[in-house]
CSV table of C-alpha atoms and ligand atoms in Angstrom, one decimal:
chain,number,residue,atom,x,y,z
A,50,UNK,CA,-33.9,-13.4,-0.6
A,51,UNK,CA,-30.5,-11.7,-1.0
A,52,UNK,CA,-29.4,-11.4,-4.9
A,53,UNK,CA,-26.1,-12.8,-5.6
A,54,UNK,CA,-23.1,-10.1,-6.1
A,55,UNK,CA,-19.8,-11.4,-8.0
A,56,UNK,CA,-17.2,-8.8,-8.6
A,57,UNK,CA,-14.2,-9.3,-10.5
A,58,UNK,CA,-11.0,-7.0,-8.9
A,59,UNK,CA,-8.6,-7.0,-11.6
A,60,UNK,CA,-5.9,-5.1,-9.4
A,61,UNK,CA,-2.9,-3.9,-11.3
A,62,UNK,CA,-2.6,-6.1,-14.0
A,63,UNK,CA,-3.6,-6.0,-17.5
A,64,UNK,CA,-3.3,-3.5,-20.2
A,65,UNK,CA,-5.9,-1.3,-22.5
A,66,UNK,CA,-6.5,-3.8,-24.7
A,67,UNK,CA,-6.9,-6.5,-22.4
A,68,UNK,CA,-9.5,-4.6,-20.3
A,69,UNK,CA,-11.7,-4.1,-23.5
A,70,UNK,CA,-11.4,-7.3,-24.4
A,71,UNK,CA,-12.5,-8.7,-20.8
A,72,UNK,CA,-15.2,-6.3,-20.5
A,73,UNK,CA,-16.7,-7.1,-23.8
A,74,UNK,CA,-16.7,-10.6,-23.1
A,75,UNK,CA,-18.4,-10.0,-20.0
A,76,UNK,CA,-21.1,-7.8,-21.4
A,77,UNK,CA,-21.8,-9.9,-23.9
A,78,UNK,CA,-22.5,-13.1,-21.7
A,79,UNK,CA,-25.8,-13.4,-19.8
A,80,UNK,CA,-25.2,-12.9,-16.1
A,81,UNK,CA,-28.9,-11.2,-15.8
A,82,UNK,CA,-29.6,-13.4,-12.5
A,83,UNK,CA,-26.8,-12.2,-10.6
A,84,UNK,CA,-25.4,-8.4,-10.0
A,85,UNK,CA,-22.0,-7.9,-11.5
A,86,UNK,CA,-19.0,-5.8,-11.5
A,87,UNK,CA,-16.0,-5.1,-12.8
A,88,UNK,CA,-13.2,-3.2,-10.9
A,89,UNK,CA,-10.6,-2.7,-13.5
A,90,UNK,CA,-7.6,0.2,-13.0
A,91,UNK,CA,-8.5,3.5,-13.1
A,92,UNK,CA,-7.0,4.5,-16.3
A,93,UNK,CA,-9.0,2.0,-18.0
A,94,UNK,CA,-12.4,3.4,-16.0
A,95,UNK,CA,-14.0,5.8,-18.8
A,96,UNK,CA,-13.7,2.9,-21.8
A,97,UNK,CA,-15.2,0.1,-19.3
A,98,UNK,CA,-18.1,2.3,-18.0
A,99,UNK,CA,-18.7,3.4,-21.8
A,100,UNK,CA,-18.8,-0.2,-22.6
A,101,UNK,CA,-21.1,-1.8,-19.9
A,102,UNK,CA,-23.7,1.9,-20.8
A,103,UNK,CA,-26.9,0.2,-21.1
A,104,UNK,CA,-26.2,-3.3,-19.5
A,105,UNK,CA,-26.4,-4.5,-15.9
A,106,UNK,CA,-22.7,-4.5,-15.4
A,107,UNK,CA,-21.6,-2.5,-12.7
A,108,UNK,CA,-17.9,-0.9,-13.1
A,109,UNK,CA,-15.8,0.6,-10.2
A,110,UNK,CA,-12.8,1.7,-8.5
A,111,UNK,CA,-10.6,0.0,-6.8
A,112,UNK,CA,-10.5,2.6,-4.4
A,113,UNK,CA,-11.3,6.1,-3.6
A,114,UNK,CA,-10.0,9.3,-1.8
A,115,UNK,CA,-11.3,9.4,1.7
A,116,UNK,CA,-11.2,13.7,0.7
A,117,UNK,CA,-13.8,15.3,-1.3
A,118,UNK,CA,-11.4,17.3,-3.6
A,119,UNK,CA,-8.0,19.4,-2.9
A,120,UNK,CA,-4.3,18.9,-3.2
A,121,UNK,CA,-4.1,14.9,-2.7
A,122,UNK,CA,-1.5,14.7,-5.7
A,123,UNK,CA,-2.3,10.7,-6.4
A,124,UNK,CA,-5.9,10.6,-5.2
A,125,UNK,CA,-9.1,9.9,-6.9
A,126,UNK,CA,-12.2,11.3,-5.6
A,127,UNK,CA,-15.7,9.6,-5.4
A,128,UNK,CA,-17.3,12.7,-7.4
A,129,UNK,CA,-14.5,12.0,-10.2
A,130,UNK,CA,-15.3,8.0,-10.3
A,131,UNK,CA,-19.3,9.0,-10.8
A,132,UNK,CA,-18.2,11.4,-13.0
A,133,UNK,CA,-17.0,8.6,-15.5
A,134,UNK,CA,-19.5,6.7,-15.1
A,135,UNK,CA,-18.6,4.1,-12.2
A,136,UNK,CA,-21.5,2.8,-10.0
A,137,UNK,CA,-19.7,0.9,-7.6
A,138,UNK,CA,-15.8,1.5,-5.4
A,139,UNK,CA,-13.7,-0.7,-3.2
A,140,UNK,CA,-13.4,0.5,0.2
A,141,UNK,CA,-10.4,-1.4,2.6
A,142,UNK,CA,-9.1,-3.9,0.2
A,143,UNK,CA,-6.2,-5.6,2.3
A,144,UNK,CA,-3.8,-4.4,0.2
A,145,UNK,CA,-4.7,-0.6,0.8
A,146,UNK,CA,-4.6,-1.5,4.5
A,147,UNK,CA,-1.6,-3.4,4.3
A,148,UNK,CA,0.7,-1.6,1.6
A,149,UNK,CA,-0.7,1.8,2.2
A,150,UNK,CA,-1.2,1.7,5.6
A,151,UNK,CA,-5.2,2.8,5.9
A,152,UNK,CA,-6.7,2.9,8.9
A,153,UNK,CA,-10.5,1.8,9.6
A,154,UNK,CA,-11.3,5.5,10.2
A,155,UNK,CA,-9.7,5.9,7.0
A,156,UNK,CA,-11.7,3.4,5.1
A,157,UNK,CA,-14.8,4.3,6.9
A,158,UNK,CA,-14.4,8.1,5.6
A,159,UNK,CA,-14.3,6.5,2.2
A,160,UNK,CA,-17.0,4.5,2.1
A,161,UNK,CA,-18.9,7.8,3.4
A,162,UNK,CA,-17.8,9.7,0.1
A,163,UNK,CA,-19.1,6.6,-1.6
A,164,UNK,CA,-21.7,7.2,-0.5
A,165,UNK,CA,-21.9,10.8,-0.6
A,166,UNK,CA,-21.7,10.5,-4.5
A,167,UNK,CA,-24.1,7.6,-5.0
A,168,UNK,CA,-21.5,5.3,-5.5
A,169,UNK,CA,-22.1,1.9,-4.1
A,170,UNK,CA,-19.3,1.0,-1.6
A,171,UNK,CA,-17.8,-2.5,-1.6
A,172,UNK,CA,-16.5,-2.5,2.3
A,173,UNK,CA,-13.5,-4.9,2.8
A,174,UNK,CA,-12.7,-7.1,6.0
A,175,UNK,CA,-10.4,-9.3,7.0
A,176,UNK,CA,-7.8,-10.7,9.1
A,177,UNK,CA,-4.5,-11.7,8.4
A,178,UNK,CA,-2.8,-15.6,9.4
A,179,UNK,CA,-0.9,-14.1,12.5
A,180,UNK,CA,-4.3,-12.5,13.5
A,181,UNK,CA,-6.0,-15.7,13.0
A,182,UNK,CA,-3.9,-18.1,14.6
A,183,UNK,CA,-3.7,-15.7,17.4
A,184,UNK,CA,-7.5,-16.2,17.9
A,185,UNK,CA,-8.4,-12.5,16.9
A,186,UNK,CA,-10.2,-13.1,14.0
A,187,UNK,CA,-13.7,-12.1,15.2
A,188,UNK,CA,-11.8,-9.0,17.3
A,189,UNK,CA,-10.4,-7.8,13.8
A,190,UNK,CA,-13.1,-8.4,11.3
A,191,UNK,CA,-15.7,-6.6,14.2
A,192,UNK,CA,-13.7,-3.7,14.4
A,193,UNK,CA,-13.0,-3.1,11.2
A,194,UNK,CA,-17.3,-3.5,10.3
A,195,UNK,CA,-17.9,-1.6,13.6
A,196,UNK,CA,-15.8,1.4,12.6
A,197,UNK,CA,-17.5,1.6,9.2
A,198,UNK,CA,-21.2,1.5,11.6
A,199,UNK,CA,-20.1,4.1,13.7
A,200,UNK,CA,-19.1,6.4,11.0
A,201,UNK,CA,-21.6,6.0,8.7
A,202,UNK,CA,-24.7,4.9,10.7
A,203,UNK,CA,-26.3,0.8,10.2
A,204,UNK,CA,-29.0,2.8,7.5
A,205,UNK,CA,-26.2,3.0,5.5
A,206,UNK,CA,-25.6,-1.1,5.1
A,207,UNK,CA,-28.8,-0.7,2.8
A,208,UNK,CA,-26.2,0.2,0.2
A,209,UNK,CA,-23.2,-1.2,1.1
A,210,UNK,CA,-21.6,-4.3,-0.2
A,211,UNK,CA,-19.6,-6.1,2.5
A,212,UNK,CA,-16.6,-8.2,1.5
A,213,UNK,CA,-14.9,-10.8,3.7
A,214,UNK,CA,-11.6,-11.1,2.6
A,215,UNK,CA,-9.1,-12.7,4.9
A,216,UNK,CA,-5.8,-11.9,3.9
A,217,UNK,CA,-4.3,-15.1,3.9
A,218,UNK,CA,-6.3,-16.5,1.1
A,219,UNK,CA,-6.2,-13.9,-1.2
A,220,UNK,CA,-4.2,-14.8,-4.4
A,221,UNK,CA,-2.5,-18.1,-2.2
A,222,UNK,CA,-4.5,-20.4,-3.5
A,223,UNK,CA,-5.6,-21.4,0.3
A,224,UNK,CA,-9.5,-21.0,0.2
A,225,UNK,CA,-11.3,-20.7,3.3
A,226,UNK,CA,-13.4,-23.6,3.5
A,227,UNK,CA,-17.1,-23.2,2.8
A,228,UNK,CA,-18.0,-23.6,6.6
A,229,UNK,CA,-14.6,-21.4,7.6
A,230,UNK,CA,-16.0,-18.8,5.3
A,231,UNK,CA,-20.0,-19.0,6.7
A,232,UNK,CA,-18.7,-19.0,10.5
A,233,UNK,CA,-17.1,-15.2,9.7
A,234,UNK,CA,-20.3,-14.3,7.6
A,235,UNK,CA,-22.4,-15.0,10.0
A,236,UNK,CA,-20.4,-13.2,12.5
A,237,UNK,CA,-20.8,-9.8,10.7
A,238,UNK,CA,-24.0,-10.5,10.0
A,239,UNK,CA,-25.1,-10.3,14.0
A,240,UNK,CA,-22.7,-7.5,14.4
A,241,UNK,CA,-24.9,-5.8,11.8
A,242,UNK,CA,-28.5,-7.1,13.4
A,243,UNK,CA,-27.4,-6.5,17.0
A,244,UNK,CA,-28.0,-2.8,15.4
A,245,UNK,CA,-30.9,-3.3,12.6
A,246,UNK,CA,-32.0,-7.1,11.8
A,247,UNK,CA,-33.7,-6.2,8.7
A,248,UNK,CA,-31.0,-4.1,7.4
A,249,UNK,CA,-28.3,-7.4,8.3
A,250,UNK,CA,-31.3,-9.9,6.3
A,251,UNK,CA,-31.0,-7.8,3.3
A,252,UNK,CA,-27.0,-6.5,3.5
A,253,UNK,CA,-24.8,-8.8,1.1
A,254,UNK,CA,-22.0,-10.5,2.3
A,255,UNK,CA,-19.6,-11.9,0.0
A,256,UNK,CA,-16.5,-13.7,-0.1
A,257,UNK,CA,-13.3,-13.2,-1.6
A,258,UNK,CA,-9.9,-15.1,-1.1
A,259,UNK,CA,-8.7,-17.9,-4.2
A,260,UNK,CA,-12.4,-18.0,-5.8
A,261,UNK,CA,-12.1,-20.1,-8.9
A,262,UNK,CA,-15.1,-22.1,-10.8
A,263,UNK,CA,-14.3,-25.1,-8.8
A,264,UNK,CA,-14.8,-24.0,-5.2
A,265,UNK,CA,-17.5,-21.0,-6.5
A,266,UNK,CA,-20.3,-23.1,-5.6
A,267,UNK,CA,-19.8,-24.5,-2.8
A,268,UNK,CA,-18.9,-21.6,-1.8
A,269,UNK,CA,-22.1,-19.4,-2.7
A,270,UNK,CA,-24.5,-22.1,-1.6
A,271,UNK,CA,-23.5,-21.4,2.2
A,272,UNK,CA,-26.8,-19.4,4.2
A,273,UNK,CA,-24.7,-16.1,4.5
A,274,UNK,CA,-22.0,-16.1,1.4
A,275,UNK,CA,-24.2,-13.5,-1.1
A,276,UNK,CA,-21.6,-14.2,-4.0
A,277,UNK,CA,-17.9,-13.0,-4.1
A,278,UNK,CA,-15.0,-10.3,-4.8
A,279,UNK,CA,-12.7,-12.2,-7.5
A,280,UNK,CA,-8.6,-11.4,-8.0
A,281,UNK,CA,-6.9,-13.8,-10.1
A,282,UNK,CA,-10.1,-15.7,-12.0
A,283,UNK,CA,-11.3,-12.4,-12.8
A,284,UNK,CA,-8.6,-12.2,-15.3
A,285,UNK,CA,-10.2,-14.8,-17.7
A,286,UNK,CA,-13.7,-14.4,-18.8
A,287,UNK,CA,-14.6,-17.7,-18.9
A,288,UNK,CA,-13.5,-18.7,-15.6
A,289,UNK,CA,-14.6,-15.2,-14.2
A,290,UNK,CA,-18.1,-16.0,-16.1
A,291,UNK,CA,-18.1,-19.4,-14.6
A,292,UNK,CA,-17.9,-17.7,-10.9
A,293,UNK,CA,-21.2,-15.8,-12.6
A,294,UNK,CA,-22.9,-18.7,-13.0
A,295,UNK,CA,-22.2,-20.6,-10.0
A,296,UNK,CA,-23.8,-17.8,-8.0
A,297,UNK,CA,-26.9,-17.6,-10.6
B,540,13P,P1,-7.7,-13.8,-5.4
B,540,13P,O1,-9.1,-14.2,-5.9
B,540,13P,O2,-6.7,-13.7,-6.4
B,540,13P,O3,-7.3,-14.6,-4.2
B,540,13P,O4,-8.0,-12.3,-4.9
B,540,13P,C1,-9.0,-12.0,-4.0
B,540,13P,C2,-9.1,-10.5,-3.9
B,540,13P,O5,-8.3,-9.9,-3.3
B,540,13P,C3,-10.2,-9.8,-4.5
B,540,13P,O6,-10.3,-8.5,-4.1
């Protein structure tokens, strides 16, 4: 049986004072049954990981150099995130691919420095609406998860968080349906036992794309959704620890 995983990506929005207050509110409420973590911005990292010390709230990067140090004026590196504290890092959010142009090799050498420095990486796929309607999704999401297998090896999917994400529901209100959702978990799920089937049983798969508290548990009740990577409901605790308890 797969634990439940429900991150909450905060993205670029917010401010010192509202990340304390979030973070508080979150460590303060009983999630126990369910893993949890917070991906706030990174100058708000030290304060969040000093606040979750001692509780079983995971905080993390959005993302993470793919380099191990050096002149990457800009860049954050893996060692640095552990170095504060974080636990967890976003590999390949959509918006990295899209805005900032990373590649899969690119994302695939960062989830390796994840890895590297015991950082848990949260891998990110998914296809856009012109890749959809184009009948590519399987093609995309594949090669993106392929490229992160070949790099870092199927052993590695015993610590790494997968994310499905496609792009056109993220922060449009369109959800994926529950079964639109389990047909693409599923998918990478055989991708990953065509390699290892016990590693696929026990990888978690989550979902992410306009999560709120009234399609969460629908959502998480699906065979292969393991709980879900949340943007715009991660910015209110209660509907953030709503999402918490509809995966508990
Ligand atoms: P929304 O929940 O705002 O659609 O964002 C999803 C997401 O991108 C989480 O990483």
């Amino acid at each position: 049986m797969r634990r439940k995983w429900v991150g909450g990506n905060w993205k670029m929005h917010g401010s010192r004072a509202m990340a304390s207050a979030l973070v508080g509110a979150i460590v303060e409420a009983k999630t126990d049954t369910v893993d949890v973590a917070v991906f706030p911005p990174f100058p708000y990292l030290r304060e969040a990981c000093a606040a979750c010390a001692g509780s079983r709230i995971a905080v993390g990067g959005q993302d993470v150099s793919e380099h191990e140090s050096g002149a990457f004026t800009g860049e954050v590196s893996a060692a640095m995130l552990r170095d504060v504290g974080c636990g967890t890092v976003l590999a390949g959010h959509s918006e990295r691919r899209q805005y900032h142009h990373e590649s899969d090799g690119q994302v695939a050498a960062k989830v390796a420095q994840a890895l590297t420095h015991g950082l848990t990486p949260v891998l990110c796929v998914g296809e856009t609406l012109d890749e959809r309607d184009g009948g590519r999704m399987a093609e995309v999401v594949s090669r993106q998860l392929g490229a992160v297998i070949a790099h870092c090896g199927i052993v590695a999917f015993e610590r790494i968080v997968v994310a499905y994400e496609p792009v056109w529901a993220i922060g449009t209100g369109r959800t994926a349906s529950p079964a639109q959702a389990q047909e693409v978990h599923a998918l990478l799920r055989s991708q990953l036992a065509s390699d290892d089937a016990r590693i696929a049983g026990s990888t978690r798969i989550v979902y992410g794309g306009s999560v709120k508290p009234g399609n969460a548990a629908e959502l998480f009740a699906q065979a292969d959704i393991d709980g879900g990577l949340i943007g715009g409901a991660a910015l209110q605790a209660t509907d953030f620890l709503s999402i918490c308890a509809a995966a508990g």
